[in-house]
PDB file of C-alpha atoms (C1' of nucleotides) in Angstrom:
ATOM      1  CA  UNK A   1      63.325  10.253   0.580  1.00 65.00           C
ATOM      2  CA  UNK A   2      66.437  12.247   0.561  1.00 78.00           C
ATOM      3  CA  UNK A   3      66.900  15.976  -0.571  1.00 87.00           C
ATOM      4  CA  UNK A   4      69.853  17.185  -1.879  1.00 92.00           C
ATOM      5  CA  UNK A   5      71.319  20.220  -2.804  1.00 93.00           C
ATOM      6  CA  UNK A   6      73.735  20.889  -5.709  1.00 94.00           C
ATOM      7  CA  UNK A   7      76.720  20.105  -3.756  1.00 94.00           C
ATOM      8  CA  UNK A   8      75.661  16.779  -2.315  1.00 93.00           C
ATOM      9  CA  UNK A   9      74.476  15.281  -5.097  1.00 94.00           C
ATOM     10  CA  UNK A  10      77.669  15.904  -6.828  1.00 94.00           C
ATOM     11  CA  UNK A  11      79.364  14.568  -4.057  1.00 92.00           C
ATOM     12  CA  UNK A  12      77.011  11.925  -3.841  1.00 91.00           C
ATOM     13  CA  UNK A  13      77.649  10.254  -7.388  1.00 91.00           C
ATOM     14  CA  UNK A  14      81.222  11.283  -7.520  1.00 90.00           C
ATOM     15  CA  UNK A  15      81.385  13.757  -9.644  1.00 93.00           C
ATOM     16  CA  UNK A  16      81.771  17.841  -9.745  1.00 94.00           C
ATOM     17  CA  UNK A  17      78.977  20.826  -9.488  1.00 95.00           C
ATOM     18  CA  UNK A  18      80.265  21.900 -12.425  1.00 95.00           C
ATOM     19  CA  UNK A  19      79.257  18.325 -14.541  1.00 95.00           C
ATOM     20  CA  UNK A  20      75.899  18.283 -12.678  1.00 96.00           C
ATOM     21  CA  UNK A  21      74.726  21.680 -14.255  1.00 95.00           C
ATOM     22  CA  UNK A  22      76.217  20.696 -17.864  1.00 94.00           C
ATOM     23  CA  UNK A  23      73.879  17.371 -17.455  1.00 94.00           C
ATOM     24  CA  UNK A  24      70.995  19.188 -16.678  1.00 93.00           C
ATOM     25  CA  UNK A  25      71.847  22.129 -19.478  1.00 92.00           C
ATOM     26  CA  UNK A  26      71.762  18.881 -21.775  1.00 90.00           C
ATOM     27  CA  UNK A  27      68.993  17.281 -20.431  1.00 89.00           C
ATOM     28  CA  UNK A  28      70.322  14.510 -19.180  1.00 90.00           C
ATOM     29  CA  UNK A  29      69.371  15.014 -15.666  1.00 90.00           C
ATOM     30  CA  UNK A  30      65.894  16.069 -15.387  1.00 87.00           C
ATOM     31  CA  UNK A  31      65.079  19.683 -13.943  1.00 88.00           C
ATOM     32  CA  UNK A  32      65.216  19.731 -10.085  1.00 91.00           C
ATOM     33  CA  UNK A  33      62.452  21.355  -7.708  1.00 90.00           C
ATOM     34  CA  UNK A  34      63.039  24.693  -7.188  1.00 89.00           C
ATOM     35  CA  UNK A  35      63.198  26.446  -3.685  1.00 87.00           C
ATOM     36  CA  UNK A  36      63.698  30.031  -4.283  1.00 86.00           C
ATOM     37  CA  UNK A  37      66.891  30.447  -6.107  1.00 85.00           C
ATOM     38  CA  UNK A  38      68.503  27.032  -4.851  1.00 89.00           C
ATOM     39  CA  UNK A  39      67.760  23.466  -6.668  1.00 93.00           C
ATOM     40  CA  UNK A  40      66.960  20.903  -4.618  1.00 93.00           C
ATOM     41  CA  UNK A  41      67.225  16.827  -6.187  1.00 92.00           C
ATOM     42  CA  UNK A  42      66.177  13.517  -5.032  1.00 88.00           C
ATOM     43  CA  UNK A  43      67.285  10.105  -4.872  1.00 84.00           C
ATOM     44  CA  UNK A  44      65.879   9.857  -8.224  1.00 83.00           C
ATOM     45  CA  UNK A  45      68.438  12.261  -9.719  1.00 87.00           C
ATOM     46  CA  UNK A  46      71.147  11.110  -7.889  1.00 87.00           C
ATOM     47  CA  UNK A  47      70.340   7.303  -9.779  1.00 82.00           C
ATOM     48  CA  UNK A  48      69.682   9.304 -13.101  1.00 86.00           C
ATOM     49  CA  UNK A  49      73.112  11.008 -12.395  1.00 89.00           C
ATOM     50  CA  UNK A  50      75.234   7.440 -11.040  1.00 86.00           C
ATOM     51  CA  UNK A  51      73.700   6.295 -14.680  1.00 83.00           C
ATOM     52  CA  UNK A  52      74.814   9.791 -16.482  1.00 87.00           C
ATOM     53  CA  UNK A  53      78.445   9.043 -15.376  1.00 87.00           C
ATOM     54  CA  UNK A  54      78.586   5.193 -15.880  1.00 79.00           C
ATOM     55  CA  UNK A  55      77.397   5.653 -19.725  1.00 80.00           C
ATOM     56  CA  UNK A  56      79.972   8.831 -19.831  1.00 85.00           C
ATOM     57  CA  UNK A  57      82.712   6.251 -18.913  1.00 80.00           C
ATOM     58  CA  UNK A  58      81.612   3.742 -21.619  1.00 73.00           C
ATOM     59  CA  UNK A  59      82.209   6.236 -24.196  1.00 79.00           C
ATOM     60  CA  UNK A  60      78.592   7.136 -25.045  1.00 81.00           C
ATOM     61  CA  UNK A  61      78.200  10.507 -26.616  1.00 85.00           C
ATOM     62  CA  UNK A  62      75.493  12.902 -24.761  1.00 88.00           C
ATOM     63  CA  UNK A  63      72.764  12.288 -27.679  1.00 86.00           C
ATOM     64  CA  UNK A  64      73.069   8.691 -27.619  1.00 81.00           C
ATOM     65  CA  UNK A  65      72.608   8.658 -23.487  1.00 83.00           C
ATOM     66  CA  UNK A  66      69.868  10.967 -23.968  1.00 85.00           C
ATOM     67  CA  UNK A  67      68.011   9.240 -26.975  1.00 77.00           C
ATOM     68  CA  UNK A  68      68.282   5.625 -24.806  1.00 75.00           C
ATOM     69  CA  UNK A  69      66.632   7.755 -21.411  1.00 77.00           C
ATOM     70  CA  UNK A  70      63.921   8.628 -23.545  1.00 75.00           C
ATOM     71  CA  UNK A  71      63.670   5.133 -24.754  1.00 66.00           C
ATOM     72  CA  UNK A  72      63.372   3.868 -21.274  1.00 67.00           C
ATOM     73  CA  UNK A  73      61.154   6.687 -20.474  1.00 65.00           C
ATOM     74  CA  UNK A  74      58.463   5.446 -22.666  1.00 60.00           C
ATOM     75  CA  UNK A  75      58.670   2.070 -22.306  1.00 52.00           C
ATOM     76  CA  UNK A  76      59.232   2.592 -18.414  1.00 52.00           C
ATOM     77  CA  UNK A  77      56.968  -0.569 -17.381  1.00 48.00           C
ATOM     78  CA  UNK A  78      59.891  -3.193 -17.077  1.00 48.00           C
ATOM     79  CA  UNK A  79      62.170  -1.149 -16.225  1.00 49.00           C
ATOM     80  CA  UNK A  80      59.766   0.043 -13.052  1.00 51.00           C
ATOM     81  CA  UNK A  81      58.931  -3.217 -11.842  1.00 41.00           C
ATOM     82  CA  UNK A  82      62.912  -4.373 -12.289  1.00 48.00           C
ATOM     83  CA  UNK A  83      64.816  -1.073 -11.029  1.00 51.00           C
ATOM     84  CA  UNK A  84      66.507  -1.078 -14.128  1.00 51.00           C
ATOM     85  CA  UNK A  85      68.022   2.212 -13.070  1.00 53.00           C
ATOM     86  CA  UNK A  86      69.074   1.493  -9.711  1.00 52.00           C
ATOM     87  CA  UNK A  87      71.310  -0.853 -11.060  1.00 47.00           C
ATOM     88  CA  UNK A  88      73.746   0.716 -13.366  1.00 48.00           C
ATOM     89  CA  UNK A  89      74.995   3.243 -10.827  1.00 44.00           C
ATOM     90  CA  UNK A  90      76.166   0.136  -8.788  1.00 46.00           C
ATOM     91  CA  UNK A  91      79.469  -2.035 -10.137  1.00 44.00           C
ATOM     92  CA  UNK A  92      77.820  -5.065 -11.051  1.00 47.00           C
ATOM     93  CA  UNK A  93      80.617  -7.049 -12.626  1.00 52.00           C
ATOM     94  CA  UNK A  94      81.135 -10.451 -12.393  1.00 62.00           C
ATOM     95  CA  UNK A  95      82.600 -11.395  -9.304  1.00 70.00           C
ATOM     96  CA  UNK A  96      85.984 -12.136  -9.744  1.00 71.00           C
ATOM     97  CA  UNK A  97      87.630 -15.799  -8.863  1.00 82.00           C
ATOM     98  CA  UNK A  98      89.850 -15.685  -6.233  1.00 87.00           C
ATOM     99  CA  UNK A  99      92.704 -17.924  -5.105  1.00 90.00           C
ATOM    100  CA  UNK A 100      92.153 -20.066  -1.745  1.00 92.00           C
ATOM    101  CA  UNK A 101      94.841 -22.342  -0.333  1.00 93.00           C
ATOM    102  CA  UNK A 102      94.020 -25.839   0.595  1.00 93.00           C
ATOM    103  CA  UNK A 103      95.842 -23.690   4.457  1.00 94.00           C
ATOM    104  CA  UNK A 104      93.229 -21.374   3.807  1.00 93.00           C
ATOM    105  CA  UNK A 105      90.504 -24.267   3.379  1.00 94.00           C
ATOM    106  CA  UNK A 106      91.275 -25.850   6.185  1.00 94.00           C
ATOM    107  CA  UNK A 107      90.955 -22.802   8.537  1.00 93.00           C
ATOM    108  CA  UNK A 108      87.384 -22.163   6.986  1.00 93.00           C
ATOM    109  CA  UNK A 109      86.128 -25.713   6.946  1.00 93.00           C
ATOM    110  CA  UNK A 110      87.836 -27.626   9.468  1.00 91.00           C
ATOM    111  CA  UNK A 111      87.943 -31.335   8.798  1.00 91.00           C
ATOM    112  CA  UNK A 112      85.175 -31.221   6.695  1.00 94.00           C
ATOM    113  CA  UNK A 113      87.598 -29.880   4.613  1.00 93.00           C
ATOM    114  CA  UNK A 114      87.836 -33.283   2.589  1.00 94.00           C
ATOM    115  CA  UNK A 115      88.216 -34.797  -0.456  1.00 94.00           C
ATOM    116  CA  UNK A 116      84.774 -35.885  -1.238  1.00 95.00           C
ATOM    117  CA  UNK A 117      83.703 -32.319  -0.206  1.00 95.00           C
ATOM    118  CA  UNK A 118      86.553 -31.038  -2.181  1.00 95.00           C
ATOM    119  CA  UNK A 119      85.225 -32.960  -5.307  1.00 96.00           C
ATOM    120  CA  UNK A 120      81.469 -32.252  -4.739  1.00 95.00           C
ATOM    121  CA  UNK A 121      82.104 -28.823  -4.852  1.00 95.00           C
ATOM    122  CA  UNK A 122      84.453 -29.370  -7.866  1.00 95.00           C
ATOM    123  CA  UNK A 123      81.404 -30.977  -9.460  1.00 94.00           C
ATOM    124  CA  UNK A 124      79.206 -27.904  -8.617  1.00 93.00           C
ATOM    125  CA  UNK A 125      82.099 -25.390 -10.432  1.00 91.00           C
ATOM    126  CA  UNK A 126      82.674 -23.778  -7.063  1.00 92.00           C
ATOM    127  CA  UNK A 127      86.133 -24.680  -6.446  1.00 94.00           C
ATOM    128  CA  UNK A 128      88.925 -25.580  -9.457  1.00 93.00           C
ATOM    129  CA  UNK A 129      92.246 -26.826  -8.699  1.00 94.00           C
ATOM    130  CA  UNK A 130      95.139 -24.580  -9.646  1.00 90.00           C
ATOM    131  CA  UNK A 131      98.645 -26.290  -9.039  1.00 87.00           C
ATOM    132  CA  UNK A 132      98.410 -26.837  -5.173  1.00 89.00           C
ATOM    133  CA  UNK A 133      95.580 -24.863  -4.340  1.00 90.00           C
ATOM    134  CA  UNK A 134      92.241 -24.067  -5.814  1.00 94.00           C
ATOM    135  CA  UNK A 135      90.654 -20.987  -7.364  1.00 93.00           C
ATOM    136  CA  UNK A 136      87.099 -19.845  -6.232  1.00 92.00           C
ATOM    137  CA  UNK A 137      84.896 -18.506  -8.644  1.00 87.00           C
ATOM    138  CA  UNK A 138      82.832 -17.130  -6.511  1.00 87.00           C
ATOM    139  CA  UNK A 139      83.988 -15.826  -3.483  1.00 85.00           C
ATOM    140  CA  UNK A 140      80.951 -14.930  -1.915  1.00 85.00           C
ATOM    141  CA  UNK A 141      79.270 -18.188  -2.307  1.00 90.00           C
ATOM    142  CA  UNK A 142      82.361 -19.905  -0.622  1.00 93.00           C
ATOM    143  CA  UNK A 143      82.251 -17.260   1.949  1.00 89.00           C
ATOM    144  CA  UNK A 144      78.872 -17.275   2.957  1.00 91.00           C
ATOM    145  CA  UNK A 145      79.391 -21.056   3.469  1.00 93.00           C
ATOM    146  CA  UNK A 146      82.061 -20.687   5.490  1.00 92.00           C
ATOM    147  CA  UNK A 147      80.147 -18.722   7.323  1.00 88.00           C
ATOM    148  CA  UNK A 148      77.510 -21.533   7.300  1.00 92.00           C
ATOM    149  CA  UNK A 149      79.804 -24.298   8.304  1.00 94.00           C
ATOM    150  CA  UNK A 150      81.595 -22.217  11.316  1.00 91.00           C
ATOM    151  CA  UNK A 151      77.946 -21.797  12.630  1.00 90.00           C
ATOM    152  CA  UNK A 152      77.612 -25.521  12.970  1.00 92.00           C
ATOM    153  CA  UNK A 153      76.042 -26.537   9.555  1.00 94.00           C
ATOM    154  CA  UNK A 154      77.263 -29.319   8.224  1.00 95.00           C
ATOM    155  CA  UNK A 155      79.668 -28.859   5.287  1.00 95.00           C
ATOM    156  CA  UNK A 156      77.413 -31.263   3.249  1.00 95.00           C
ATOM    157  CA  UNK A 157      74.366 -29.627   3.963  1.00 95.00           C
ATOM    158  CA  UNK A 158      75.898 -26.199   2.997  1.00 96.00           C
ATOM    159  CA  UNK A 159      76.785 -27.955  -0.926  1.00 96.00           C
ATOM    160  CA  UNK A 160      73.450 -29.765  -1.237  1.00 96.00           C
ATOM    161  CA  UNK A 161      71.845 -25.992  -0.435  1.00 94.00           C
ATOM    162  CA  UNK A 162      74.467 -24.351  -3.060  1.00 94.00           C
ATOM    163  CA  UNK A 163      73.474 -27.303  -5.917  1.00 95.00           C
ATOM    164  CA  UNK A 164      70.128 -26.248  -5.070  1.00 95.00           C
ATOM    165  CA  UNK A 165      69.947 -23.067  -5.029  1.00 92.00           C
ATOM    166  CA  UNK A 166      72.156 -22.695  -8.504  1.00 92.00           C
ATOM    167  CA  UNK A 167      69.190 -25.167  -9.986  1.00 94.00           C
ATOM    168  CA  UNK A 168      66.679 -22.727  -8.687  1.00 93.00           C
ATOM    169  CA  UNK A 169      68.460 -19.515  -9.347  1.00 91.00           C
ATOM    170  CA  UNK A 170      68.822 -20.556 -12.827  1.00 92.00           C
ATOM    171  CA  UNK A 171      65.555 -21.290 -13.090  1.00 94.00           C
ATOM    172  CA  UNK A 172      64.105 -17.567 -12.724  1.00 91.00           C
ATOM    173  CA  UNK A 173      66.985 -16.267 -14.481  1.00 90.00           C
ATOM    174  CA  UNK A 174      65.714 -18.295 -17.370  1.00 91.00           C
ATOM    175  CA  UNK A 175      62.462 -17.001 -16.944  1.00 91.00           C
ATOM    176  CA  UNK A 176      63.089 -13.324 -16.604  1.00 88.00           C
ATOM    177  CA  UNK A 177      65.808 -13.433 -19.860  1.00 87.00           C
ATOM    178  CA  UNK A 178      63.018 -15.420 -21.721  1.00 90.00           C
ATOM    179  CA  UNK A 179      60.270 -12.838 -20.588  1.00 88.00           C
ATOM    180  CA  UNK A 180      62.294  -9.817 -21.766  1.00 86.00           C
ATOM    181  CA  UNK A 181      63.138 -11.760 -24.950  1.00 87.00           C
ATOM    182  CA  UNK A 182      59.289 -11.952 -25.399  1.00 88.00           C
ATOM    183  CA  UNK A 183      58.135  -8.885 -24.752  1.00 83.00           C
ATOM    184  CA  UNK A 184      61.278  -6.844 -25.450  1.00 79.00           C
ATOM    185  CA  UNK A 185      63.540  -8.329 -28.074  1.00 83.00           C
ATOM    186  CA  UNK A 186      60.815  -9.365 -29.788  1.00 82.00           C
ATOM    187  CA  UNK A 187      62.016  -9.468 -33.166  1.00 81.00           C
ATOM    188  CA  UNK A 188      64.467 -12.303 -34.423  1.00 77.00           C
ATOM    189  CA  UNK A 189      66.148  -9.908 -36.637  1.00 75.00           C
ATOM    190  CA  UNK A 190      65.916  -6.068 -35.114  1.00 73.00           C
ATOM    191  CA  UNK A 191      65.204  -3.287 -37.743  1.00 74.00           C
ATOM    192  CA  UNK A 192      68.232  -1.169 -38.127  1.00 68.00           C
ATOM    193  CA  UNK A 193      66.755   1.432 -36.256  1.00 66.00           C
ATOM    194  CA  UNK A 194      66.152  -0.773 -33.148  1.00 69.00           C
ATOM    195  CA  UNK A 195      69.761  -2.076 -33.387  1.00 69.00           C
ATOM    196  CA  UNK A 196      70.912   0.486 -30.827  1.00 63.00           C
ATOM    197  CA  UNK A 197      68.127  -0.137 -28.491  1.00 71.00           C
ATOM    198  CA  UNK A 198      68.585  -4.200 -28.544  1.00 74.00           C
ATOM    199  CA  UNK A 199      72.072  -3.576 -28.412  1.00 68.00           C
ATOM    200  CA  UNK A 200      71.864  -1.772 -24.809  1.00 68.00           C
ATOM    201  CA  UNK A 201      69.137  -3.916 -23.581  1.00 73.00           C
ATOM    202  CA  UNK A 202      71.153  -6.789 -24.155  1.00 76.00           C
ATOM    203  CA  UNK A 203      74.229  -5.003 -22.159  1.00 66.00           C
ATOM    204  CA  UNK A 204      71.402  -4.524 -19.240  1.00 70.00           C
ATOM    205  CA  UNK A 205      70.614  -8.032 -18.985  1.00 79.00           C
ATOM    206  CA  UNK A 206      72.871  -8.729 -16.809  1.00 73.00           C
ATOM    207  CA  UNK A 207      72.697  -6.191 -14.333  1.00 66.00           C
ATOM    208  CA  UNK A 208      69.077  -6.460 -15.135  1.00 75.00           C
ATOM    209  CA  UNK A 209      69.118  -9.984 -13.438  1.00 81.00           C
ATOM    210  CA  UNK A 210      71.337  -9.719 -10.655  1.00 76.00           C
ATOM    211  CA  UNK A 211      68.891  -6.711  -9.401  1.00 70.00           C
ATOM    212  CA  UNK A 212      65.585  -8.268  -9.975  1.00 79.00           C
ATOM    213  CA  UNK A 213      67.344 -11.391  -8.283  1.00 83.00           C
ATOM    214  CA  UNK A 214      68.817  -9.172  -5.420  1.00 75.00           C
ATOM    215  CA  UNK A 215      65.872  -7.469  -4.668  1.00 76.00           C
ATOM    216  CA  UNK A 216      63.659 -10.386  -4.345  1.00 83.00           C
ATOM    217  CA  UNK A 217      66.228 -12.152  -2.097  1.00 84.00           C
ATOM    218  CA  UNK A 218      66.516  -8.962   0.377  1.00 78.00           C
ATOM    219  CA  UNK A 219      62.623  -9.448   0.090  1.00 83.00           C
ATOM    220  CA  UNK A 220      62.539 -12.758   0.781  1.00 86.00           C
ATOM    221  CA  UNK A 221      65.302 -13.019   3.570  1.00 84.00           C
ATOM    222  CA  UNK A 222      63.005  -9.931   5.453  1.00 83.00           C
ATOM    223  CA  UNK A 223      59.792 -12.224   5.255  1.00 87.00           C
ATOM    224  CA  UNK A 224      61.120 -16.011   5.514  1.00 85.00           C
ATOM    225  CA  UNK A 225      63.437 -15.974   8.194  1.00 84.00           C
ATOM    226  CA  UNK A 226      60.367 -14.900  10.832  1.00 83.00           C
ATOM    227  CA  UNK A 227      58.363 -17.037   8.955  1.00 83.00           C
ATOM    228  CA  UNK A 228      60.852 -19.904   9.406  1.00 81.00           C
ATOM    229  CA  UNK A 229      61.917 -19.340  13.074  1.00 82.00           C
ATOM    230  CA  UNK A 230      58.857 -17.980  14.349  1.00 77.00           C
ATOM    231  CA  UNK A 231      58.313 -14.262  15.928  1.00 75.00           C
ATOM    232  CA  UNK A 232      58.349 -15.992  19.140  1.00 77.00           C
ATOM    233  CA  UNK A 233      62.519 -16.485  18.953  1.00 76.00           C
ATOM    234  CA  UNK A 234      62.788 -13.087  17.018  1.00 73.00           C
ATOM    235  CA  UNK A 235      61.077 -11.485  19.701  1.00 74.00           C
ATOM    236  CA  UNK A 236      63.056 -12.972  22.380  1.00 78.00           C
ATOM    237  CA  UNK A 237      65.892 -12.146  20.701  1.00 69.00           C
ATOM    238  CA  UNK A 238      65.349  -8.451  19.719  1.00 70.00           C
ATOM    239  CA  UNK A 239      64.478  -8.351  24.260  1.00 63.00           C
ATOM    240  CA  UNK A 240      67.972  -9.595  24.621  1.00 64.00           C
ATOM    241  CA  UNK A 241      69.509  -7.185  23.026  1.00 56.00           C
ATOM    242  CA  UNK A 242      67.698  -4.574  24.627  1.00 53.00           C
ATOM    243  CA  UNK A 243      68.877  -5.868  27.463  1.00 59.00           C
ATOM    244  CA  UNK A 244      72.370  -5.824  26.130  1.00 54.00           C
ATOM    245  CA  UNK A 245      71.720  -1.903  25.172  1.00 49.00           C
ATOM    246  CA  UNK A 246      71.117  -1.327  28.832  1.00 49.00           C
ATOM    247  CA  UNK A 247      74.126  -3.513  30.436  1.00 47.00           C
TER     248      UNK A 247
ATOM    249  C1'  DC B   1      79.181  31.069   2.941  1.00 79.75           C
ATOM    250  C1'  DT B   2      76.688  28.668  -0.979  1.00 79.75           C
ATOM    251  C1'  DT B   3      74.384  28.855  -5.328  1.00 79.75           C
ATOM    252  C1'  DC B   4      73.639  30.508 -10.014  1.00 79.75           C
ATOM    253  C1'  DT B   5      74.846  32.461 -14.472  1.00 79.75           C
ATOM    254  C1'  DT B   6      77.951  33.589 -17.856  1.00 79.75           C
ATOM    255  C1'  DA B   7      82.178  33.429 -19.976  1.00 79.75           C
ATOM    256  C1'  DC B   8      86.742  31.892 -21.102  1.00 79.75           C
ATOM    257  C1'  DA B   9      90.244  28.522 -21.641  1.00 79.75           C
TER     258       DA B   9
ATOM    259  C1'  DT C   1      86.082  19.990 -17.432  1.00 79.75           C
ATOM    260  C1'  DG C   2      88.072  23.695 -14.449  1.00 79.75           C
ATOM    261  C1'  DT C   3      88.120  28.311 -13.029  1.00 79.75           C
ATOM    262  C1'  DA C   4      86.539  33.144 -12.211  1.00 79.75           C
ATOM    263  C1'  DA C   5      83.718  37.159 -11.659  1.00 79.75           C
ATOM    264  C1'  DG C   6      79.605  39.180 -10.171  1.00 79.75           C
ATOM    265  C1'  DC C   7      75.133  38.546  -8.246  1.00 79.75           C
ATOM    266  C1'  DA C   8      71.442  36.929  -5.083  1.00 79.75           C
TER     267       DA C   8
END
DNA sequence: CTTCTTACA
DNA sequence: TGTAAGCA
């Protein structure tokens, strides 16, 4: 658990000293521990501050970021178990699509750049066709199975994994935006006082999913790949590279 | 030298 | 939001 002081954390979330202290005068940032005359802040502030600064840039006002703190504060259940906070601090935009050359392809896939693997992963939305090339909408995805396919996996085996795992990531998704509609957004119609709390919810979904999501994949690569290839080869593995160190 | 407070712009 | 003075 980090420590910082004043300076740091600024420095840390990108802003000045001078912004911190006005956030805490306001309330925004809750008080720090106290070591003599010097305040010292956690990682806690620093994601309290990252959120601070992101709301700032929206255009809310100081009462309204305050008011919606307080809202998660006492309904701070979900947002525990989800690291609602930890989110907003991060840029969690859509990715953006990105143009690819059928050149480009080619480099990345080899010959298994071909035209039923170019229309399979038409059919799964991953690639469109824009005049001679094709437009990615997600860059990571076709990245990562690059990365795949230059490690020997067969291009086919890479799309059946990428149809699968869009039918399975959909299927949480679905369940966590159906469990927050139950228990959150309960009401069909929200009283006109609860407008402005539905209202951000609803702008947290999002980045509400992609780190529940994100978190249970880091979770999940940690404890299935050992699982999968046994500690035996990890082990092995981890000895060759101390090996490596030492050469 | 850094932090804190207060004050002014 | 930046800057400055005076203090600890």
């Amino acid at each position: 658990m980090a420590e910082y002081r004043i300076d740091d954390l600024a420095r840390a979330a990108g802003t000045t000293v001078r912004n911190v202290r006005v956030y805490q005068d306001r309330e925004l940032l809750p008080p720090p521990r106290r070591q003599g005359r010097t305040a010292i802040y956690s990682d806690a502030h620093l994601v309290r501050l990252r959120l601070i600064i992101n709301m700032l840039e929206r255009g809310y006002a100081f009462a309204q970021i305050k008011e919606m703190i307080s809202a998660w504060e006492s309904g701070r259940s979900l947002g525990d178990v989800l690291g609602l906070e930890e989110v907003v601090g991060e840029s969690w935009a859509e990715e953006a699509p990105r143009a690819v050359t059928a050149t480009e392809l080619r480099r990345m896939f080899g010959k298994q750049f071909s035209p039923g693997n170019v229309k399979r992963a038409m059919e799964l939305g991953l690639l469109e066709r824009r005049g001679r090339g094709f437009v990615s909408q997600s860059p990571q995805l076709l990245d990562a199975g690059a990365e795949l396919v230059s490690l020997g996996v067969p291009l086919g085996e890479v799309l059946d994994l990428a149809e699968q795992l869009q039918q399975d990531i959909d299927h949480v998704a679905g369940h966590l935006v159906e469990m927050v509609r139950r228990h959150v957004l309960t009401r069909p119609v929200p009283t006109e006082e609860e407008v402005p709390y539905y209202s951000d919810v609803l702008q947290r979904l999002r980045p509400l999913v992609m780190s529940a999501l994100n978190a249970a994949a880091a979770r999940s690569a940690a404890r299935v790949i050992p699982e999968v290839l046994g500690d035996r080869l990890i082990e092995m593995v981890a000895g060759s590279e101390e090996h490596a160190k030492r050469a």
